[in-house]
Coordinates of C-alpha atoms in Angstrom, one line a residue:
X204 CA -73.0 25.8 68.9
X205 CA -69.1 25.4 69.2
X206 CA -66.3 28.2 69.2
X207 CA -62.6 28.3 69.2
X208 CA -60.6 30.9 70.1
X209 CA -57.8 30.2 67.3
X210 CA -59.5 33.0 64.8
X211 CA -60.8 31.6 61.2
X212 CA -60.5 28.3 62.2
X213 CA -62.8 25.9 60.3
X214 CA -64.9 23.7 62.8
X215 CA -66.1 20.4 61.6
X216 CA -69.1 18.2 63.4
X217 CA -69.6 14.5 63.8
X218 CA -72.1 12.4 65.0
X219 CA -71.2 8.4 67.1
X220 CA -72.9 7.1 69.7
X221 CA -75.3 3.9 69.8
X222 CA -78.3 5.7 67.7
X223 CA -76.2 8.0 65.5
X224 CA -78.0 6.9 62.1
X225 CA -80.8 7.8 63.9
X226 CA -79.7 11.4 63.6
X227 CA -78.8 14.3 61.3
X228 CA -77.2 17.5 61.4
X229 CA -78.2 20.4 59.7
X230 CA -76.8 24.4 59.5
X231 CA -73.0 25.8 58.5
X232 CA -70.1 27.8 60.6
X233 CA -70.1 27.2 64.0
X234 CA -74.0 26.2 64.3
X235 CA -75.9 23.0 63.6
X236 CA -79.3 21.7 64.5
X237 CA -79.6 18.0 66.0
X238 CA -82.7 16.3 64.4
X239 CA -84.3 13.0 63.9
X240 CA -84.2 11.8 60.2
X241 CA -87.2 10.1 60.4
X242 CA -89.9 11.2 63.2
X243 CA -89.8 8.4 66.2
X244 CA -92.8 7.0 67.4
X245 CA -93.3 5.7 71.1
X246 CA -95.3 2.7 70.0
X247 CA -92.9 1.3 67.9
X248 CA -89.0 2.8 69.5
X249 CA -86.1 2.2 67.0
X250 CA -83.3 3.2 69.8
X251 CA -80.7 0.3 70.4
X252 CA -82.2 -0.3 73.6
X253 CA -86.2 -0.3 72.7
X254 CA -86.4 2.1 75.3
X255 CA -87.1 5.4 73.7
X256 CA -84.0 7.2 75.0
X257 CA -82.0 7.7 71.5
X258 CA -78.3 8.4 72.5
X259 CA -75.5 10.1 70.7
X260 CA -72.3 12.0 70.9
X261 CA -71.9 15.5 68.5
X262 CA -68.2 16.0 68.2
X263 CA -66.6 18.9 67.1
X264 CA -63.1 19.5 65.9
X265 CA -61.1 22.1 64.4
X266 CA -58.5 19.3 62.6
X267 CA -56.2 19.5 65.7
X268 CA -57.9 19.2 68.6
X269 CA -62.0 18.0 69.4
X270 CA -64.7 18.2 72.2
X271 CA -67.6 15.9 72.7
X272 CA -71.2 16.4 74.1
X273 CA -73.4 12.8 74.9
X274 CA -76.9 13.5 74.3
X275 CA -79.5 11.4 75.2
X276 CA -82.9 12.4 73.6
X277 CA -86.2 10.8 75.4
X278 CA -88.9 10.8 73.3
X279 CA -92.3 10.7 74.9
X280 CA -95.7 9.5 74.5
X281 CA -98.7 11.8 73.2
X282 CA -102.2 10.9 72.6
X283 CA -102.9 10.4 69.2
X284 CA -106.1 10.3 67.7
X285 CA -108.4 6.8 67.1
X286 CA -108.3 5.7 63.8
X287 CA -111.6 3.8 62.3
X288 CA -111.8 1.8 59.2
X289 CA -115.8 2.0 58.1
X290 CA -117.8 0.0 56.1
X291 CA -120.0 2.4 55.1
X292 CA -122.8 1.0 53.9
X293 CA -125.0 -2.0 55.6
X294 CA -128.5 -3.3 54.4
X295 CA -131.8 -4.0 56.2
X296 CA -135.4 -5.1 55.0
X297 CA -138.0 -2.3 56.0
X298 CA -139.2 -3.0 59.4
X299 CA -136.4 -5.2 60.7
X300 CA -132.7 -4.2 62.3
X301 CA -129.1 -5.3 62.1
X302 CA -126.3 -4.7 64.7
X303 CA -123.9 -2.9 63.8
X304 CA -120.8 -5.0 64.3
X305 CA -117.1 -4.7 64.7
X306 CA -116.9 -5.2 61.1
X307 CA -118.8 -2.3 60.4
X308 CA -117.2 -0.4 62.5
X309 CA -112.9 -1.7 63.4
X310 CA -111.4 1.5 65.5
X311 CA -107.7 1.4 67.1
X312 CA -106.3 3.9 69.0
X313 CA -102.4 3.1 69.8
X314 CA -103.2 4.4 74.1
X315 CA -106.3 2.8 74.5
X316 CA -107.5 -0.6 75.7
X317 CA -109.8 -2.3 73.0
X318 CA -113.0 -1.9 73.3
X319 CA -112.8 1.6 75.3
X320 CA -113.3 4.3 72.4
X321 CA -116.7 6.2 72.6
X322 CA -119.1 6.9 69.4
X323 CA -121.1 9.2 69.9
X324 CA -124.3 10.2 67.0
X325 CA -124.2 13.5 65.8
X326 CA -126.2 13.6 62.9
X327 CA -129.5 11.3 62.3
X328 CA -130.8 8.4 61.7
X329 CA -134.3 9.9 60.3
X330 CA -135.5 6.7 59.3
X331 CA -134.6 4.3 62.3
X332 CA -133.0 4.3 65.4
X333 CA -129.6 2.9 67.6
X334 CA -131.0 0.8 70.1
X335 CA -128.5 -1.3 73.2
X336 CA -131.1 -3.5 74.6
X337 CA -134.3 -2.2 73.2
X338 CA -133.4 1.0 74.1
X339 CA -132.8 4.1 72.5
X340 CA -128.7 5.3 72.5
X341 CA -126.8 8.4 71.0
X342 CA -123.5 7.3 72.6
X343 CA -122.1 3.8 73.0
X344 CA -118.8 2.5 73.6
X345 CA -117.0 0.0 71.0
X346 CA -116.6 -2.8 73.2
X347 CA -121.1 -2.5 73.0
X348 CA -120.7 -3.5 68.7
X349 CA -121.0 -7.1 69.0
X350 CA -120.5 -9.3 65.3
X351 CA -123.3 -11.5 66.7
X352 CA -126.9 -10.4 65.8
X353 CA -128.1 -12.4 68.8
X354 CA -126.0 -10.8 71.5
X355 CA -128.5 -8.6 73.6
X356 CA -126.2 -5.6 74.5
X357 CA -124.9 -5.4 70.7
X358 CA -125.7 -1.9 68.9
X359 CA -128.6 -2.3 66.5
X360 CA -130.0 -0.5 64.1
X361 CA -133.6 -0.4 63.4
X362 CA -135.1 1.0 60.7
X363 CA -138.6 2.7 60.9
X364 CA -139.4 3.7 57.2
X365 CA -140.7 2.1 54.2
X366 CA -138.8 -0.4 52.0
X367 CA -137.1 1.7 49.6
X368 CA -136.1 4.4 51.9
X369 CA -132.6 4.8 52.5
X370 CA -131.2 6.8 55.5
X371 CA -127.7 7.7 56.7
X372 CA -126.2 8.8 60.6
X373 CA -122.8 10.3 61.4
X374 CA -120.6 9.3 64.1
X375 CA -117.9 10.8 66.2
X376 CA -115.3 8.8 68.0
X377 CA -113.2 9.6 70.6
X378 CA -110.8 8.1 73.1
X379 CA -111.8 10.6 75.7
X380 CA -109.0 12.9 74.7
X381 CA -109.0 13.4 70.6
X382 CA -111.9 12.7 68.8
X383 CA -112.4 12.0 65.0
X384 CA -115.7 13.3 63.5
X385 CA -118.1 12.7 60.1
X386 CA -118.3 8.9 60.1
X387 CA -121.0 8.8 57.7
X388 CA -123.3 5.2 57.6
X389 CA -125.5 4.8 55.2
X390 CA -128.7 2.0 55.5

């Protein structure tokens, strides 16, 4: 917000400064809002100095004289939420298992280590089970889907039924903060 105490005086605003395209300014008479004109993210900083601090000058004049104010705006990080891409169908013969790989199931989060995010079952299987090591699991962490069938720790599933029978689980998965629900499989 600027004033100036000559009366009916038309202000005009400006933006400079190292990250000025970065900005825009929005409102009329003596009031503008300062925002980003596209939405920054932490992960990926567009700020001439990759360091997330965005700085630029609003100037305001009244044709005559001006007055300056250098802001520097930090943006910070926030936990977003994992992201998973599923294949959502896999195949077994009746009596036999298949681990479910990192191919089945490929999940990023942007905060988080690989291998770190937690599923967690919240619906099924009827017709099998999710083993690690023989035994039975409902929660497992990524880094436990291994692509090889032969790797003893991998996630398996195992199913129980008939051939012909087909059976589905849901997932969860969550990076301990956010958590992403329904990931459907279906056997």
């Amino acid at each position: 917000t600027a004033a100036d105490p000559d009366a009916g005086t038309t202000l005009s605003f400006t933006l400079s400064g190292a990250d000025a395209a970065k900005f825009q300014l929005a409102g009329t008479g003596n009031s503008r809002t300062l925002s980003f004109v596209t939405t920054p993210n932490f992960e990926a900083p567009t700020d001439e100095g990759r360091n997330n601090v965005y700085d630029v000058t609003v100037a305001v004049s009244d044709g005559a004289l001006s007055a300056a104010q250098p802001i520097a705006v930090t943006v910070t990080n926030v936990n977003e939420a994992p992201s998973v891409t599923l294949n959502r169908t896999i195949t077994v013969n009746s009596g036999q298992s298949v681990a479910l790989s990192n191919a089945l199931l490929l999940a990023t989060d942007p905060e988080q280590s690989a291998g770190s995010l937690t599923y967690t079952v919240t619906t099924g299987p009827t017709h099998g089970t999710l083993t690690k090591n023989s035994a039975a699991v409902t929660t497992f962490k990524q880094s436990d889907l291994k692509a090889s069938d032969t790797t003893s720790n991998a996630i398996r599933y195992t199913t129980t039924g008939i051939a012909g029978q087909t059976d589905s689980f849901v997932l969860s998965l969550s990076d301990g903060t956010n958590t992403v629900t329904n990931i459907t499989v279906n056997v």
